[in-house]
XYZ file of C-alpha atoms in Angstrom:
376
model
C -5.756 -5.913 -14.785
C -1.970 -5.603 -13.593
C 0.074 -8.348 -14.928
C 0.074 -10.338 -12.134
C 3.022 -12.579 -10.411
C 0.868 -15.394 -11.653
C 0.341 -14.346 -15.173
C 3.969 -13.716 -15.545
C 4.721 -17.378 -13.465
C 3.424 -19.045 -17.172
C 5.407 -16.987 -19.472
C 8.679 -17.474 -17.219
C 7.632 -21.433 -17.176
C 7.173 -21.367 -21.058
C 10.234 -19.692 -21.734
C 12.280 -21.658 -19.503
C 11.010 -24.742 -21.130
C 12.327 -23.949 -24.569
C 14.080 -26.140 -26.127
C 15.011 -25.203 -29.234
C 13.097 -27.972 -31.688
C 11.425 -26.773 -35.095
C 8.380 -27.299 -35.697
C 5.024 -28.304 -33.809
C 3.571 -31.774 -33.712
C -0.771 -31.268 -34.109
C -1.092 -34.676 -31.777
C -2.966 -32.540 -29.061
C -6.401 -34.146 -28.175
C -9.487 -33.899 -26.041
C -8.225 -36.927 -23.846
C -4.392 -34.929 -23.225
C -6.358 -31.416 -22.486
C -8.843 -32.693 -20.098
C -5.668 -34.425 -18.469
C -3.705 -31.221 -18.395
C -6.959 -29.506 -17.105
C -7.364 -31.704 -14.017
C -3.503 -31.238 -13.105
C -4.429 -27.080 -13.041
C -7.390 -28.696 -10.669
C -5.236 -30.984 -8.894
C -2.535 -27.862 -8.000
C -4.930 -26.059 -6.136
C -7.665 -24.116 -8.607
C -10.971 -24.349 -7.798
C -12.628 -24.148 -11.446
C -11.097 -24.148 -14.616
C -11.830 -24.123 -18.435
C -9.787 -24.220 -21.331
C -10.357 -23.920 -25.364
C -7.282 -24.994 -27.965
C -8.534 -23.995 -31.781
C -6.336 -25.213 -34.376
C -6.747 -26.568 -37.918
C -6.989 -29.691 -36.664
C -11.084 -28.668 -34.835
C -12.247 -26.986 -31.763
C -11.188 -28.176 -28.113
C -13.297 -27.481 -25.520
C -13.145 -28.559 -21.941
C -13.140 -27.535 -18.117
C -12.333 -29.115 -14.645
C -13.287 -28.095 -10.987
C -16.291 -26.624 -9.555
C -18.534 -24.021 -11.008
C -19.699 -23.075 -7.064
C -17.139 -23.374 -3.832
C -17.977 -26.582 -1.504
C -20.484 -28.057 -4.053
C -20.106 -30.014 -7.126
C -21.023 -27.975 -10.012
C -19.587 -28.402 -13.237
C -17.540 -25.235 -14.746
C -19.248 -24.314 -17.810
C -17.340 -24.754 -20.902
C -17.630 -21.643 -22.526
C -19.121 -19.611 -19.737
C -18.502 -16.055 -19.267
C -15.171 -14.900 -17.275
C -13.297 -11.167 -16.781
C -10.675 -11.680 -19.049
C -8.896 -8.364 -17.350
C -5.739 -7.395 -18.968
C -6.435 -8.658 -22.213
C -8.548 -5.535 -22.772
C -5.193 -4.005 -23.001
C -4.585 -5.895 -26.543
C -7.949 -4.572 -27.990
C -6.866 -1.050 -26.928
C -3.807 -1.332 -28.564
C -4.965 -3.157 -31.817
C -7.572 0.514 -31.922
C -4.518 2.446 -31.325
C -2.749 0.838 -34.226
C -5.784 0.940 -36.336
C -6.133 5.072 -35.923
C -2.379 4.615 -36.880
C -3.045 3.035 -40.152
C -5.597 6.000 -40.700
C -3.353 8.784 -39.992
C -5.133 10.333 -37.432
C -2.648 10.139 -34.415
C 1.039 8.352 -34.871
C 2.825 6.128 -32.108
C 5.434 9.170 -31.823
C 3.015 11.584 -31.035
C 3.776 12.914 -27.070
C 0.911 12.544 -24.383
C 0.865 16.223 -23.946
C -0.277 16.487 -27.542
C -3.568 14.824 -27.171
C -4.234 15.363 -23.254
C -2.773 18.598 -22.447
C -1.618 19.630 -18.824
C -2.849 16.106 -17.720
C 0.296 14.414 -17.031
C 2.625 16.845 -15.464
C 4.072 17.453 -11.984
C 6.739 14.850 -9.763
C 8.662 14.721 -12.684
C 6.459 13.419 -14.901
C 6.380 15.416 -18.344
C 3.462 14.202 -20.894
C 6.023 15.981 -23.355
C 8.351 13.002 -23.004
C 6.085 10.553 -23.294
C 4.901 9.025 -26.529
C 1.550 6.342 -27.270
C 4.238 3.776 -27.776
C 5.752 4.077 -24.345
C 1.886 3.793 -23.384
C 1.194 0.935 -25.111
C 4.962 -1.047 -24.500
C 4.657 -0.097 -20.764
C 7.637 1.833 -21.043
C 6.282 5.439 -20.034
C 7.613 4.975 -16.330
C 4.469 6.006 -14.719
C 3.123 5.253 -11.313
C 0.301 2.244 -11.637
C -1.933 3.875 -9.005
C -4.451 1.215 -10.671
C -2.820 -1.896 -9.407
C -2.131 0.232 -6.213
C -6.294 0.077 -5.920
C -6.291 -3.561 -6.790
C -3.789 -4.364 -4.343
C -6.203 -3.676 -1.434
C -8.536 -5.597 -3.416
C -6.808 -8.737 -1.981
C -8.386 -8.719 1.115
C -12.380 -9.032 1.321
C -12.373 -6.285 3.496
C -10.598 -4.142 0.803
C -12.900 -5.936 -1.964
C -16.132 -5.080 -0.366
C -14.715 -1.528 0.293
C -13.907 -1.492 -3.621
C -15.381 -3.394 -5.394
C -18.338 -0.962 -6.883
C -15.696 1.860 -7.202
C -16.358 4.761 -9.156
C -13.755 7.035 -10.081
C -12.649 8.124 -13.609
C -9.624 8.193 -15.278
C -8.646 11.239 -14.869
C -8.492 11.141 -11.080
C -6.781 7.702 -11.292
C -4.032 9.536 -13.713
C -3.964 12.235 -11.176
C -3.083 10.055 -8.552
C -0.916 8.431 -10.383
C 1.296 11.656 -11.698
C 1.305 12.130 -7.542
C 4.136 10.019 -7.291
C 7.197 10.753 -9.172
C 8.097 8.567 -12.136
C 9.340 4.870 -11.948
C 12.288 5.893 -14.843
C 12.904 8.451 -17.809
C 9.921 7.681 -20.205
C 11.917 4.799 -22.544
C 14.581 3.911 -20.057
C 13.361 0.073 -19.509
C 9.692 -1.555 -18.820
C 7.628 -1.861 -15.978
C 3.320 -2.888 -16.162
C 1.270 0.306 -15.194
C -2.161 0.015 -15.775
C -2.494 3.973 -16.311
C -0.681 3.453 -19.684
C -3.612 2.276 -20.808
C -6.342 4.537 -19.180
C -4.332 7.038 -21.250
C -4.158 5.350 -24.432
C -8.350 5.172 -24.410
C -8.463 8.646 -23.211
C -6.040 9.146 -26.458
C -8.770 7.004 -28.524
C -11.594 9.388 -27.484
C -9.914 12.389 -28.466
C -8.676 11.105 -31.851
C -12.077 9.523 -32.931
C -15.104 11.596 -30.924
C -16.312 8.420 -29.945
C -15.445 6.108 -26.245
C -12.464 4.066 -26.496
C -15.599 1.119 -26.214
C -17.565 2.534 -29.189
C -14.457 2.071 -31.113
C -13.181 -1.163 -30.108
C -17.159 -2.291 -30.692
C -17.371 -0.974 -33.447
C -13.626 -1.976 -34.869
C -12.987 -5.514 -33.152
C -16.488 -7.019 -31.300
C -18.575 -6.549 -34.142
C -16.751 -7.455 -37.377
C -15.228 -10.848 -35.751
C -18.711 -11.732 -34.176
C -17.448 -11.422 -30.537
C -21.052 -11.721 -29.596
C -20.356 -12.745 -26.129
C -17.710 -10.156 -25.167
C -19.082 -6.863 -23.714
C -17.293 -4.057 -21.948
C -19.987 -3.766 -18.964
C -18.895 -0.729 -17.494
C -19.910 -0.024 -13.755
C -22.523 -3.041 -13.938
C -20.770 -5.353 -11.444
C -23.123 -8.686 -13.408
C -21.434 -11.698 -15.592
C -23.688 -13.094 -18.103
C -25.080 -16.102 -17.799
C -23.267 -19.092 -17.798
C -20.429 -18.347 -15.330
C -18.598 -19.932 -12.990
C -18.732 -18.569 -9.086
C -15.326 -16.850 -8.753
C -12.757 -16.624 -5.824
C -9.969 -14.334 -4.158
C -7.274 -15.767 -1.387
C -7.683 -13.080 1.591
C -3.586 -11.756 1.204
C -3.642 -11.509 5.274
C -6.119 -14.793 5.762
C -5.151 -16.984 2.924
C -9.027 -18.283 3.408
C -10.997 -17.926 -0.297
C -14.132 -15.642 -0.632
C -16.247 -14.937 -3.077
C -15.627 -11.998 -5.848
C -18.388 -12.717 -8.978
C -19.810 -9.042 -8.053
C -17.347 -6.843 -9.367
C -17.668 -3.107 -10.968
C -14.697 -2.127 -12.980
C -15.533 0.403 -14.927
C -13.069 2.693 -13.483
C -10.166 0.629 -14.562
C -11.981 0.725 -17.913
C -9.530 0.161 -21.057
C -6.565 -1.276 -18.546
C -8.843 -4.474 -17.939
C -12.929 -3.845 -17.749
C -14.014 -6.571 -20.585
C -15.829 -9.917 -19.972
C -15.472 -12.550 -22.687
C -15.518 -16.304 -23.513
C -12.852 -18.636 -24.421
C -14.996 -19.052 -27.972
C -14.936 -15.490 -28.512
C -11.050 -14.954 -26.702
C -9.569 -17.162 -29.221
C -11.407 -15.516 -32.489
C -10.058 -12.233 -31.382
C -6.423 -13.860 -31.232
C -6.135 -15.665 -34.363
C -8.297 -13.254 -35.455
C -5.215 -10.354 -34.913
C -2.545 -12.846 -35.887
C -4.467 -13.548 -39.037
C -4.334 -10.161 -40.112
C -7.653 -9.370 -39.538
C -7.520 -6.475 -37.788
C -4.330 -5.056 -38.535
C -2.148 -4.466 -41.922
C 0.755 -5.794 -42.034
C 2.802 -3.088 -41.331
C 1.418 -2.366 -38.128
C 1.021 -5.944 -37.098
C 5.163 -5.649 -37.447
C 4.973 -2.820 -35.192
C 2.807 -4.312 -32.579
C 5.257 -7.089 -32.202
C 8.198 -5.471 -32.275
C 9.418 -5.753 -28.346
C 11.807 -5.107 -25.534
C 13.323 -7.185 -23.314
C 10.813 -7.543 -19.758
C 14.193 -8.181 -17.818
C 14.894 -11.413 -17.734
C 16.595 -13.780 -20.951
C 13.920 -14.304 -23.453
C 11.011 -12.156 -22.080
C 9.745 -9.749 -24.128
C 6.756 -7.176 -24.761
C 5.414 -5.800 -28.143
C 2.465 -3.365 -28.145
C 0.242 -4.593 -25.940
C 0.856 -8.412 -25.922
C 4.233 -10.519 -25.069
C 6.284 -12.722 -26.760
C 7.374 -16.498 -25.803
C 9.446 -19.423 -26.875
C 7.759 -22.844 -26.351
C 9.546 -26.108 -26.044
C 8.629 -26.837 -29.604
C 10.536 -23.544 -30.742
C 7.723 -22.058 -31.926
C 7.192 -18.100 -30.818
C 3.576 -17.189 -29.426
C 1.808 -13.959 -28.646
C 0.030 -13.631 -25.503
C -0.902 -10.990 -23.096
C -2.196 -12.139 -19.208
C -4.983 -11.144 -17.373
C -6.100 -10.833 -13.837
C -9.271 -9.629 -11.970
C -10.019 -10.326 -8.227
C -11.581 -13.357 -8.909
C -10.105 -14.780 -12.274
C -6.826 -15.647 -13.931
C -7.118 -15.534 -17.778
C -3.987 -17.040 -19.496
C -3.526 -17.373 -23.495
C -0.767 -17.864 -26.366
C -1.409 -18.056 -30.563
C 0.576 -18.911 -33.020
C 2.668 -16.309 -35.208
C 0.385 -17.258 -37.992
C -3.005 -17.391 -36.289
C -3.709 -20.608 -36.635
C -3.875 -22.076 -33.362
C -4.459 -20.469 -29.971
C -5.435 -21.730 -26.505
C -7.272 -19.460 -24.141
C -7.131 -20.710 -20.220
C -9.673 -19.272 -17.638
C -8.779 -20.036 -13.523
C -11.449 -19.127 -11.146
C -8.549 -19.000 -7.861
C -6.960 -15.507 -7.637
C -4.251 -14.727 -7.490
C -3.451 -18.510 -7.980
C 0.326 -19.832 -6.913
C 3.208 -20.784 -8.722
C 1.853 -24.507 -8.940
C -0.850 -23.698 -10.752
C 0.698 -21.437 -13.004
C 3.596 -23.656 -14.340
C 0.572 -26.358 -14.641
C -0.866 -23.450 -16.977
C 2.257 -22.994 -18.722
C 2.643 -27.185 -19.338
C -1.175 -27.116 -20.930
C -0.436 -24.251 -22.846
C 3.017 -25.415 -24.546
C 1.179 -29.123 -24.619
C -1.405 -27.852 -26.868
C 0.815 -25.534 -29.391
C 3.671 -27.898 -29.704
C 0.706 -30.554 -29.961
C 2.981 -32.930 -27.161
């Protein structure tokens, strides 16, 4: 859901790794991403799968175990939480209803959900849908704070068939005073987003998931992404998935999961098949018209040299020189990491079954994802 250490471990590697060539090489093969695959393994994650598409064919491949303690193979293709990159489909709905003219990224909070984000100094007034979607609002993430004690498996049993709805998780949230002045710089909240599909319901009639099914899953034949709501069940295949106790460091099991309540911020369970349509998919122009495409990746800087964030997805430099579009995702119990091309035309989708994995097995991320796009 909240863009973990982890997740942001593979941008910082892929940035730092620039190195300012032209253009991509398409040499990447089925022999080079099983390698890169087994280094992930090798660096301490327990199952792992991986799918490059380019205009070159389909890549598909996985390393690991499926099952802790056994030797299962990881389905290639099986289902996975793909957590935070629900945020992207939110925000490619958002931009949509912009096209339309029924709500506009200037339009305050307090316009659309009135008296629900006031108190501590936060002011709904003062903050727009784009500060929602560019996580530039300044709001409390009282979201990750609730998947922070999810990182012990005495906090995950305790949560992890939570019910609560958004507007309670707001409310706690707008119980702590604001991180900044609504636009002053960026930091991830996870309420940003429970906003902006609160935002979706009131502009359309419909849930934010009858629009983005009826907008996104349907016309690109996602057929194996769902938004499952409180049903804590993968589809079948998956891979078993894991969580490092924070106070233990021992691994236990966290398939059975309910998150619902976190909802548009990170609720959606896909496949790397159906991950990468949606990417190239958006890139494409698919989805979007160009205009608000342009909008969507137009960033700010994340804080550090080179890191930046459009609307709802982030920006990177590979070693290549090539710019990708990406946007993390974490659940107790999976790591999903992606990056496409500007045009579309090529994306890798990795899925990790170790959470909240270590800054080994990100960087090895990072190396298989810049491998594949500048086709090294």
């Amino acid at each position: 859901m909240m863009m973990m250490k982890s997740a942001m471990l593979v941008l910082a590697a892929l940035v730092a790794s620039a190195a300012g060539q032209a253009d991509a090489a398409p040499a990447y093969g089925r022999t080079a991403l099983q390698a890169d695959l087994d280094t992930i393994r090798d660096a301490g994650t327990l199952g792992v799968q991986a799918r490059v598409v380019s205009p070159r064919g389909d890549l598909a491949a996985a390393s690991g175990t499926a099952v802790r303690g056994r030797k299962v193979p990881v389905p290639v293709d099986g289902h996975f939480r793909m957590g935070s990159n629900t945020k992207t489909f939110v925000a490619t709905v958002i931009l949509q209803l912009e096209a339309e003219g029924r709500l506009s990224l200037g339009d305050n909070v307090e316009r659309w959900l009135p008296g629900l984000v006031r108190g501590n100094g936060n002011d709904g007034r003062a903050i727009t849908v784009r500060h929602l979607l560019q996580h530039t609002s300044g709001l409390h993430d009282s979201v990750g704070d609730i998947e922070m004690k999810m990182r012990t498996e005495r906090g995950y049993r305790e949560y992890r068939f939570l019910r609560m709805s958004p507007r309670k998780l707001v409310a706690l949230s707008v119980g702590h005073r604001p991180l900044f002045a609504p636009g002053a710089r960026w930091s991830y909240s996870n309420i940003n987003y429970l906003l902006a599909g609160m935002i979706i319901e009131r502009a359309t009639g419909n849930s934010w998931r009858e629009e983005v099914t009826r907008r996104i899953i349907t016309p690109l034949g996602l057929r194996n992404t769902t938004l499952p709501g409180d049903s804590p069940r993968l589809p079948k295949p998956h891979p078993e998935s894991y969580t490092d106790d924070a106070k233990t460091a021992r691994p236990f099991r966290a398939t059975r999961l309910s998150l619902g309540w976190a909802g548009p911020a990170g609720e959606a369970v896909t496949t790397t098949g159906d991950l990468s349509r949606f990417w190239r998919g958006l890139m494409g122009g698919r989805l979007l018209r160009p205009q608000q495409l342009k909008k969507m990746t137009t960033t700010v800087p994340l804080g550090a040299p080179g890191r930046e964030f459009g609307l709802g997805m982030a920006k990177q430099k590979l070693s290549c020189g090539i710019t990708a579009w990406s946007h993390p995702g974490g659940t107790p119990g999976f790591i999903t990491d992606n990056a496409v091309t500007e045009d579309g035309r090529t994306s890798v989708i990795v899925s990790r079954t170790s959470y909240p994995g270590t800054p080994e097995q990100g960087k090895a991320t990072a190396r298989l994802i810049d491998n594949a796009l500048c086709g090294n």
